[in-house]
Coordinates of C-alpha atoms (C1' of nucleotides) in Angstrom, one line a residue:
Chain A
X1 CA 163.9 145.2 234.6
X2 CA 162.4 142.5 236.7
X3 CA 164.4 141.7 240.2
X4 CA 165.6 138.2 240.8
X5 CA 162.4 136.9 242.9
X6 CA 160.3 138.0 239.8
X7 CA 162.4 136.2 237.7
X8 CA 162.5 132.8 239.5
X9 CA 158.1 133.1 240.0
X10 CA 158.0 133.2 236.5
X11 CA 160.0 130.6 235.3
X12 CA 158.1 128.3 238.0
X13 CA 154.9 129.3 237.1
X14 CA 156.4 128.9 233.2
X15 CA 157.1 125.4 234.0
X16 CA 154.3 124.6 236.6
X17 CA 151.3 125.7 233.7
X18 CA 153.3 123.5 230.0
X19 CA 150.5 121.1 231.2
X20 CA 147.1 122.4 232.6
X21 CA 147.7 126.0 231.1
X22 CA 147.6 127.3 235.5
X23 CA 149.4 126.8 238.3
X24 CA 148.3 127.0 241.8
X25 CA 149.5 129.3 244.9
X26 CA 150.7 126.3 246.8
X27 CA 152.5 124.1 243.5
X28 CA 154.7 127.2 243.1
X29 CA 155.2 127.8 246.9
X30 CA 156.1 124.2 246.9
X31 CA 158.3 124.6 243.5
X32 CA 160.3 127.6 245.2
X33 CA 160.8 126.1 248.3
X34 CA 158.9 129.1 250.1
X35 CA 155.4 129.5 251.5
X36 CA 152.0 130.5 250.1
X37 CA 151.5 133.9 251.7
X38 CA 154.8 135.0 250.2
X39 CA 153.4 133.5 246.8
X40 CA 150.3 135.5 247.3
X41 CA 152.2 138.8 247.9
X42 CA 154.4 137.9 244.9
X43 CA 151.2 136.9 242.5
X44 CA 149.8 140.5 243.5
X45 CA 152.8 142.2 242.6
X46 CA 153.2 140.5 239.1
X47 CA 149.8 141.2 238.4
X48 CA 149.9 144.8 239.4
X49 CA 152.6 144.5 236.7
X50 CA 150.5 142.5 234.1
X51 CA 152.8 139.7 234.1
X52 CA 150.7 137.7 235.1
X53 CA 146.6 136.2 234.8
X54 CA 145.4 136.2 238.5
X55 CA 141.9 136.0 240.2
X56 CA 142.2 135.1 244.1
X57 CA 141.7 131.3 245.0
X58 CA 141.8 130.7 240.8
X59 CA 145.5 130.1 240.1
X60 CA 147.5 131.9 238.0
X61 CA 148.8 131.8 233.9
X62 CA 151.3 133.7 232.2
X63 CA 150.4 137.2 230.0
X64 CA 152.1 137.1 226.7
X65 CA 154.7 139.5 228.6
X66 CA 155.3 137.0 231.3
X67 CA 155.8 134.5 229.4
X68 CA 157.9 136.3 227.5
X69 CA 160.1 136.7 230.0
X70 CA 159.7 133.3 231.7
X71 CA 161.2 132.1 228.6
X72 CA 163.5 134.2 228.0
X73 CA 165.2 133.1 231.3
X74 CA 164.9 129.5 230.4
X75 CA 166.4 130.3 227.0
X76 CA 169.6 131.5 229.1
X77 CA 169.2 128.7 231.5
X78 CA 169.9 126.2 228.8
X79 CA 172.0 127.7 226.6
X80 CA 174.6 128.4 230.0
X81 CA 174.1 124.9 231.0
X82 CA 175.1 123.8 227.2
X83 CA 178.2 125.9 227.9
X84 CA 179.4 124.6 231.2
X85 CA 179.0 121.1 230.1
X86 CA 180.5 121.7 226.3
X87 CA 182.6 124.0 226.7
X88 CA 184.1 123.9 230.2
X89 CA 183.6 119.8 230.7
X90 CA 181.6 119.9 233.7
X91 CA 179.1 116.6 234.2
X92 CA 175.6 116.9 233.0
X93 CA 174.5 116.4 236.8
X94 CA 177.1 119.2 237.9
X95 CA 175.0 122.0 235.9
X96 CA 171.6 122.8 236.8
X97 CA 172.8 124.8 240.0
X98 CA 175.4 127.2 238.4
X99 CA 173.0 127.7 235.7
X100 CA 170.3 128.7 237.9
X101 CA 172.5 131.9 238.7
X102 CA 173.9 132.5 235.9
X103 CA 170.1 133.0 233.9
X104 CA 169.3 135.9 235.8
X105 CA 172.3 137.9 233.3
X106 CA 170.3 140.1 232.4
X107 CA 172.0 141.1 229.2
X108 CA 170.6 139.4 226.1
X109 CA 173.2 140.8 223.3
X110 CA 175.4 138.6 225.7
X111 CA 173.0 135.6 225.6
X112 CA 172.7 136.1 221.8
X113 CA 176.6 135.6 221.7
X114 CA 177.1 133.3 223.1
X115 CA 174.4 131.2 221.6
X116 CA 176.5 132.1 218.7
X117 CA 179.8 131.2 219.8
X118 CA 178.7 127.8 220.5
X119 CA 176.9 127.1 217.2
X120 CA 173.0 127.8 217.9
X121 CA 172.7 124.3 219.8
X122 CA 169.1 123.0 219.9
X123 CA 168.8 121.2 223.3
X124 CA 170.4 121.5 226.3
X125 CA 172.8 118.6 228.2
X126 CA 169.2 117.0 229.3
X127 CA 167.6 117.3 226.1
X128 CA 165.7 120.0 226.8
X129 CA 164.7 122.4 223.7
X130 CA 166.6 125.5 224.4
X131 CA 164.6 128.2 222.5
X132 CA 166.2 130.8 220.2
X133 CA 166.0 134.5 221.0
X134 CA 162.9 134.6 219.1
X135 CA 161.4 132.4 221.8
X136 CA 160.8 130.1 219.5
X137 CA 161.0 126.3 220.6
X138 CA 161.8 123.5 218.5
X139 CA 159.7 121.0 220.0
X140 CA 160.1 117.4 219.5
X141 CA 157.9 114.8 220.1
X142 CA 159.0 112.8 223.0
X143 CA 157.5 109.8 225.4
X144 CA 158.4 108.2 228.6
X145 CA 160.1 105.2 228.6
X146 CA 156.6 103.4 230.4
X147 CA 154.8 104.8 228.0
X148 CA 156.6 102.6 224.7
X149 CA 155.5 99.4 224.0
X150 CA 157.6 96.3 223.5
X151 CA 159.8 95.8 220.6
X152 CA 159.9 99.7 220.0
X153 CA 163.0 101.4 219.6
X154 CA 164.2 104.8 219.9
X155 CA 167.0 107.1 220.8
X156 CA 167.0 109.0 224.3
X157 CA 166.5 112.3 224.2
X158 CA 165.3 114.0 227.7
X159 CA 165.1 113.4 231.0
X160 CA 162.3 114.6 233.3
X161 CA 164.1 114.7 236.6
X162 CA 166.8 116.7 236.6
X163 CA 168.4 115.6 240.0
X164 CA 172.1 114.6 239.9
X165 CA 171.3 111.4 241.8
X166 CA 168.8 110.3 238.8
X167 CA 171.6 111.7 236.2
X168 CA 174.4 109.9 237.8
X169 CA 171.9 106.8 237.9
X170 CA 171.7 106.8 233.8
X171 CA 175.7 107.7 233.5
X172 CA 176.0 104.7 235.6
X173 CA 173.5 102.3 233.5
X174 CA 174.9 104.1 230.2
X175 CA 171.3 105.3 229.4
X176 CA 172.4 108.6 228.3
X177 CA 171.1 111.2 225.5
X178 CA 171.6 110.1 222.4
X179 CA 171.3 106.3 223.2
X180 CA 169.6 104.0 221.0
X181 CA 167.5 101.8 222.9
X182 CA 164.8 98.8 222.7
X183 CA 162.3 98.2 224.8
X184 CA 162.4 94.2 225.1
X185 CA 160.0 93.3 228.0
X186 CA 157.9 95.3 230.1
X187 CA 157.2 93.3 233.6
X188 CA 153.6 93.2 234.1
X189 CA 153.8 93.2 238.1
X190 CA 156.2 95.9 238.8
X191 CA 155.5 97.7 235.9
X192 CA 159.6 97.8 235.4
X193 CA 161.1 97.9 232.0
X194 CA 163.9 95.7 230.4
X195 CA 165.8 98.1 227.4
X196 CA 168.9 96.6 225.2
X197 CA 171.2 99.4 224.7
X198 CA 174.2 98.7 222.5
X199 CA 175.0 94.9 223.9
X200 CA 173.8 95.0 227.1
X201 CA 170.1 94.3 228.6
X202 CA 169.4 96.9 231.4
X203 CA 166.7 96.4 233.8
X204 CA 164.8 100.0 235.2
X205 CA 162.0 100.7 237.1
X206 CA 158.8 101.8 236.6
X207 CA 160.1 105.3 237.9
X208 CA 162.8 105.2 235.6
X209 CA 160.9 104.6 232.9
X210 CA 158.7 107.7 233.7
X211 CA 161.5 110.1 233.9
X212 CA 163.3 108.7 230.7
X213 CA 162.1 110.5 227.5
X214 CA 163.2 108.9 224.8
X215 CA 162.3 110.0 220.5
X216 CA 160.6 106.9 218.6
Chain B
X1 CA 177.9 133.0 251.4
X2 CA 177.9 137.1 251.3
X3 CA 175.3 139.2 249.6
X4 CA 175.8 141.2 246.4
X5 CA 175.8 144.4 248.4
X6 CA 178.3 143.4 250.7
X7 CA 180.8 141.5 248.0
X8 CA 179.8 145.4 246.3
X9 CA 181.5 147.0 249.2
X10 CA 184.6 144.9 249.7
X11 CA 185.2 145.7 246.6
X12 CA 184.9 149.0 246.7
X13 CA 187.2 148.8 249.8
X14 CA 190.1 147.0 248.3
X15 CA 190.0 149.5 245.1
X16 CA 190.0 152.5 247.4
X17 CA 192.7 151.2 249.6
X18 CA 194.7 150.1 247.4
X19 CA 196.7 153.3 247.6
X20 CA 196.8 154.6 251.1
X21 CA 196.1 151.7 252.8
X22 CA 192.2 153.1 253.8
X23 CA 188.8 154.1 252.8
X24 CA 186.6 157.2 254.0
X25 CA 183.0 156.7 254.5
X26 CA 182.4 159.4 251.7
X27 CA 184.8 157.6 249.5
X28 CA 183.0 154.6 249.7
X29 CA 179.9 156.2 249.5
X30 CA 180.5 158.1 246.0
X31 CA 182.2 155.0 244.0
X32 CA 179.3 153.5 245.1
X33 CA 176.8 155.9 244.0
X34 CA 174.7 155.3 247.3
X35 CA 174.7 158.0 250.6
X36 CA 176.9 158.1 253.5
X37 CA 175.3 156.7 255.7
X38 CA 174.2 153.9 254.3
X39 CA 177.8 153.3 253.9
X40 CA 177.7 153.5 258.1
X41 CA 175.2 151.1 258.2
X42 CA 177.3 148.5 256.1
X43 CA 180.7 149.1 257.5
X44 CA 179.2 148.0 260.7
X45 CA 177.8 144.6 259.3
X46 CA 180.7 144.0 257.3
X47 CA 183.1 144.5 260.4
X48 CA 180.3 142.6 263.1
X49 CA 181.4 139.8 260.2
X50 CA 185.3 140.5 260.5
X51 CA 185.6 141.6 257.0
X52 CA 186.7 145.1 257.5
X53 CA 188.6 146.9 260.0
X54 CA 186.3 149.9 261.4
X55 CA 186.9 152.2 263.7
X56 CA 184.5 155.3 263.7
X57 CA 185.1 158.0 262.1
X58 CA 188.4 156.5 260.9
X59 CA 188.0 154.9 257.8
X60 CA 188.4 151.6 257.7
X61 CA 190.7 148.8 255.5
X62 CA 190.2 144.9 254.8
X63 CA 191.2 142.1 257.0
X64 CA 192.6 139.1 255.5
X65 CA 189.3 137.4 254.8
X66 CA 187.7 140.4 253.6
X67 CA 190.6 140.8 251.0
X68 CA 190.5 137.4 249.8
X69 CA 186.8 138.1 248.7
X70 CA 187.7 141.0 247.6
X71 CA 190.5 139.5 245.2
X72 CA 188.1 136.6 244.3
X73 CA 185.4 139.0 242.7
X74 CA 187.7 140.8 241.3
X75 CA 189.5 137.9 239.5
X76 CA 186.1 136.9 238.3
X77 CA 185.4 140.4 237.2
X78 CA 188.6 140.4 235.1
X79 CA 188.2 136.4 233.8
X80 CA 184.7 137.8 232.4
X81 CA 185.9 140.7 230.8
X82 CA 188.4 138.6 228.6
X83 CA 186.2 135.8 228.0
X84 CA 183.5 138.8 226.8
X85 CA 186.2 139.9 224.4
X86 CA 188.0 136.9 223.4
X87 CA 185.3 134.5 222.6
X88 CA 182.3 136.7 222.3
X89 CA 183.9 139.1 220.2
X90 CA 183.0 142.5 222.7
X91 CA 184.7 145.5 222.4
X92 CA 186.8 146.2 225.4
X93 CA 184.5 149.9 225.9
X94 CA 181.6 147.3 226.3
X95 CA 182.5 144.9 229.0
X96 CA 182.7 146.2 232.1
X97 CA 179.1 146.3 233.4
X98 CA 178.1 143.1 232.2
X99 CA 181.2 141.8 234.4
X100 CA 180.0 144.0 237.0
X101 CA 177.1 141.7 236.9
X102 CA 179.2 138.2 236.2
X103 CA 181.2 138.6 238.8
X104 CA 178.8 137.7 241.6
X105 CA 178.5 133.9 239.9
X106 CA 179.4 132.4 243.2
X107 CA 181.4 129.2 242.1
X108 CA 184.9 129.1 242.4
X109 CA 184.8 125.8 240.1
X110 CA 183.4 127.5 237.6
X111 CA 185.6 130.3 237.4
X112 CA 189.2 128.2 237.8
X113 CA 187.6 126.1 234.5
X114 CA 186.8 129.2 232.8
X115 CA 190.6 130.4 233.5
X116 CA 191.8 126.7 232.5
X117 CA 190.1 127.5 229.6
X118 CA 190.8 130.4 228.2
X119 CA 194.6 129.6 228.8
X120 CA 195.2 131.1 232.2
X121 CA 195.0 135.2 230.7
X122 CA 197.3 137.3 232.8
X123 CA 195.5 140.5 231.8
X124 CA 191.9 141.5 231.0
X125 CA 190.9 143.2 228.0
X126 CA 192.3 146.7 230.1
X127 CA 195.6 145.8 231.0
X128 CA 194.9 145.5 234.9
X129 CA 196.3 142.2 235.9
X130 CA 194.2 138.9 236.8
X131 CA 195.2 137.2 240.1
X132 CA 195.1 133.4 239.8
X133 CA 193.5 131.3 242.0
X134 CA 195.1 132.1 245.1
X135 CA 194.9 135.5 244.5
X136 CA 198.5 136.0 244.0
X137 CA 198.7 139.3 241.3
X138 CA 201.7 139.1 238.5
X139 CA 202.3 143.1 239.5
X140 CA 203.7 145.0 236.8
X141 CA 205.1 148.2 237.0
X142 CA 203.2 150.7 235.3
X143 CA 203.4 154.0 234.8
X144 CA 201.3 157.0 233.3
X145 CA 202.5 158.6 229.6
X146 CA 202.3 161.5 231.9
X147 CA 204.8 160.5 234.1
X148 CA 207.7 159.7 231.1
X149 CA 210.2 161.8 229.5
X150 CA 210.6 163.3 226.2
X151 CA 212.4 160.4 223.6
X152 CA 211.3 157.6 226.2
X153 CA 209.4 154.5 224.5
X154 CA 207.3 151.6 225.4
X155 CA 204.0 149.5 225.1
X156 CA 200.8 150.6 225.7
X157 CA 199.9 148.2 229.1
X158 CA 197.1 149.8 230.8
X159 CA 194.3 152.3 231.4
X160 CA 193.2 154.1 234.7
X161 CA 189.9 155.1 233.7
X162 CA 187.8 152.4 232.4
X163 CA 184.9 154.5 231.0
X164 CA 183.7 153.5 227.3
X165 CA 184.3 157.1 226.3
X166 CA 188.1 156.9 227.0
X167 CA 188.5 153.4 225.4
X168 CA 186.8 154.4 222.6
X169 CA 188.7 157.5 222.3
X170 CA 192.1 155.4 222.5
X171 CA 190.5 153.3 220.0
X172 CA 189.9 156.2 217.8
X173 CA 193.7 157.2 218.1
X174 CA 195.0 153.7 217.9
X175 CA 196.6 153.2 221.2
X176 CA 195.6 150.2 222.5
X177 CA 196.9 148.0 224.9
X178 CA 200.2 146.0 223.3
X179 CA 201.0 149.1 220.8
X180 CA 204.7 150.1 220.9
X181 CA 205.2 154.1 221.0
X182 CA 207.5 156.8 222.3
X183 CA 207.0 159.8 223.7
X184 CA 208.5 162.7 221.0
X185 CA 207.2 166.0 222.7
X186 CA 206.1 167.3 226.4
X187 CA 204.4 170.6 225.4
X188 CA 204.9 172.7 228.6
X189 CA 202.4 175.0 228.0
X190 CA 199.7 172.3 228.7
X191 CA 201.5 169.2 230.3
X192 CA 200.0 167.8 226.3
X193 CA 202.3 165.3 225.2
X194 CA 203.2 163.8 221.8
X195 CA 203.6 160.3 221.0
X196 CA 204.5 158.2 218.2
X197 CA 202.8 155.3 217.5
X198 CA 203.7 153.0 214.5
X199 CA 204.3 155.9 211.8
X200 CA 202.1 158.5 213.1
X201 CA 201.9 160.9 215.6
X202 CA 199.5 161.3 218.0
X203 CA 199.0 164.6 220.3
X204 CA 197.0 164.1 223.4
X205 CA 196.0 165.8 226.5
X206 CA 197.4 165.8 229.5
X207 CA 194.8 164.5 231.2
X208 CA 194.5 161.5 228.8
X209 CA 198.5 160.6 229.4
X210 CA 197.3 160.7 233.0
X211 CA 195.4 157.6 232.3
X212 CA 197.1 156.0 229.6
X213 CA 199.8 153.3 231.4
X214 CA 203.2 152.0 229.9
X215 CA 205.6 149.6 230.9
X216 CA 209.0 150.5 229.5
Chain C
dT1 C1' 192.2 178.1 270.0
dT2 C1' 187.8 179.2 268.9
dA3 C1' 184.5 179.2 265.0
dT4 C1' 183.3 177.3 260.8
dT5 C1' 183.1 173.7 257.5
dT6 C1' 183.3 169.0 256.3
dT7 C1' 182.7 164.3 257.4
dT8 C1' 180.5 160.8 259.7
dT9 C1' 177.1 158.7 262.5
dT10 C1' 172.5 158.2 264.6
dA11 C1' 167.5 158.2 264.4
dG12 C1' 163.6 157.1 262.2
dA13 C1' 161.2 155.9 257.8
dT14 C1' 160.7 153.1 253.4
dT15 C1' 160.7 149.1 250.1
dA16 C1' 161.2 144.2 248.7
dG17 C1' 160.7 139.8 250.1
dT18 C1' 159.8 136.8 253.4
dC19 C1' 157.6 134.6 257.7
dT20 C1' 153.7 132.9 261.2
dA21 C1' 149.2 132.8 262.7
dA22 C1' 144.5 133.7 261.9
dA23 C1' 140.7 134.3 258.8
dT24 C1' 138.4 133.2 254.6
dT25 C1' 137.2 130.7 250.5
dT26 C1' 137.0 126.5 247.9
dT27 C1' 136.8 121.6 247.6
dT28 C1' 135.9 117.2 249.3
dT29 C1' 133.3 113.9 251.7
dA30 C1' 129.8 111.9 254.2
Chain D
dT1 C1' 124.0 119.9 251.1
dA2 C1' 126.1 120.5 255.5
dA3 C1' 130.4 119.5 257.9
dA4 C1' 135.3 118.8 257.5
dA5 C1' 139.5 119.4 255.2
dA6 C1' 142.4 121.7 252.2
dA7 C1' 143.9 125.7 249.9
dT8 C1' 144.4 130.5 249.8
dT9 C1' 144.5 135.1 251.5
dT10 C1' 145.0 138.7 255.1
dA11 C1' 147.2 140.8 259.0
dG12 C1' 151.0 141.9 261.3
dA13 C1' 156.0 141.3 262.0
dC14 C1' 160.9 140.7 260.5
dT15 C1' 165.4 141.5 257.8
dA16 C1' 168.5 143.7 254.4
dA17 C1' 169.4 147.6 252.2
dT18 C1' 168.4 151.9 251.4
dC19 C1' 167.0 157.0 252.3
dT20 C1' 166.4 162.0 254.6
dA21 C1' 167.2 164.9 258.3
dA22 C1' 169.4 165.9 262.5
dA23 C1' 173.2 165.3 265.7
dA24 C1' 178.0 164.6 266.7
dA25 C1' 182.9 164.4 265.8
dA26 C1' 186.9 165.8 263.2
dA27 C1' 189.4 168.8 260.3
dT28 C1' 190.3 173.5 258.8
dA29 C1' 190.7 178.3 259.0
dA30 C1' 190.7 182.7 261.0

DNA sequence: TTATTTTTTTAGATTAGTCTAAATTTTTTA
DNA sequence: TAAAAAATTTAGACTAATCTAAAAAAATAA
């Protein structure tokens, strides 16, 4: 099997190339808090391994084997973090740091169980699709608050910061997942966003906005 | 916080001393499946971090702090075994090595909310007591079938060797932990001994009554 | 109680992962 | 498109944990 440093380059690089399909020596440095000459060594390594796409200076993507496993740590990832919030009651701020240990298990009859004990849930505390041991995601379309028009309506359904201070920020403003929300003015200057949610009017910022994913 | 190979090696330590009080180098080294003197090497870190007693050449024990690690992984080693059985439906011949793994979760959060809630389990899967959360043991007095005399009875509590091929022997025989049975027959020839267990009986070695525990 | 065997430690090397500093390549900008 | 800036790689070093082989200490046996 792969060791943990493996583990953790794939999953950044995973997560680093969902949107431009490559991910660069310094994002992934930056992404695992460590510098690019230890990327560098690392990138040769996982390519000596085939895990990895990599021509110097060019970036890196995932081989179907990488990815494989990049997902198959995110899989665990989420489905752990479903377990500590549902099933042990911790906070969905509490969770990302346990469950970034506990997805390097390595075994996956155990992940398979467990993804069974718990009923084969479909997204994670955040909303995040957790896959199923196929690898298979069940993705569902979702936009940024900013991104909504006024008058639309939806219910929340991710978050893209996934920092307790921006998750205790929604407990606090009751903009949780599952929420129904309007968008009922969008303020021109600031770019800030007024939703209704239940019987309240709650006013976020433009940042908010961004990070809050919500299913139209 | 302590790296896996040293929380590896306290808890090696505590195992081994368990009994006289002490572990050899060579003792260390074998139940650890690694050389002697890399065993050196470590005892000297561990005890440069107060963890163990060492003297050279004189085996060394735990000091208090090294023992309360010691305890903690072990309580987290036991807490996953029964969750492994008990929710996820593992056999109890299946469980040890992925706790072996489990047990280096750090977070002692995690695992008092696990305990909470799977009930507060005084025994794992194998009979060998779980400490609570300040590593205070609910000691039982076990002994071996080997050690019990002829028309004696009592219930199956506990196993001293934890291999899957023993389990799933006992398994095979029915005696598992909880079963009620009595001791009909010491052959002397052998040290074999016959037991009753529900309405049959059961011959076994004497090297299996070695590691089969009752309480009476 | 000396010689032999066993156990333990030391010395020196290796691997994985990281670092800093310097060199190189690519990108940006003027 | 040449110079400057930014990104990336290389070179060389460090730490943790391990190893083999040799040396030293302790235990055992003659």
């Amino acid at each position: 099997m792969n060791t943990l440093a493996e583990e953790n380059y794939l999953k950044s690089i995973y997560h680093l190339s969902v949107n431009d399909g490559n991910a660069s020596t310094n994002q992934i440095a930056s992404s695992l808090n460590t510098k690019a000459s230890s990327v560098t060594d690392m990138l040769k390594k996982l390519a000596e391994k085939a895990l990895i796409n990599y021509t110097p200076y060019q970036g890196v993507s995932l081989t179907p084997s990488g990815e494989k496993i990049a997902i198959s740590i995110i899989r665990k990832h989420r489905l752990w973090e479903y377990f500590l919030v549902e099933k042990l009651n911790f906070k969905w701020d509490q969770v990302h740091d346990l469950a970034e240990e506990m997805e390097h298990i390595s075994s996956e009859e155990l992940i398979d169980r467990l993804d069974k004990f718990m009923g084969y849930p479909k997204h994670d505390p955040h909303g995040d699709p957790i896959p199923d041991c196929n690898g298979r995601f069940n993705t569902h379309e979702l936009k940024p608050v900013s991104a909504v028009t006024v008058n639309q309506s939806g219910i929340i359904s991710g978050v893209r910061d996934h920092s307790s201070s921006f998750l205790q920020y929604l407990d606090k403003k009751q903009l949780t997942i599952g929420c129904k929300i309007m968008i009922t003015d969008i303020i021109e200057y600031d770019h800030s966003v007024v939703v209704q949610t239940g019987n309240k009017e709650v006013h976020i910022s433009r940042e908010v906005a961004n990070n809050l994913l919500i299913a139209l």
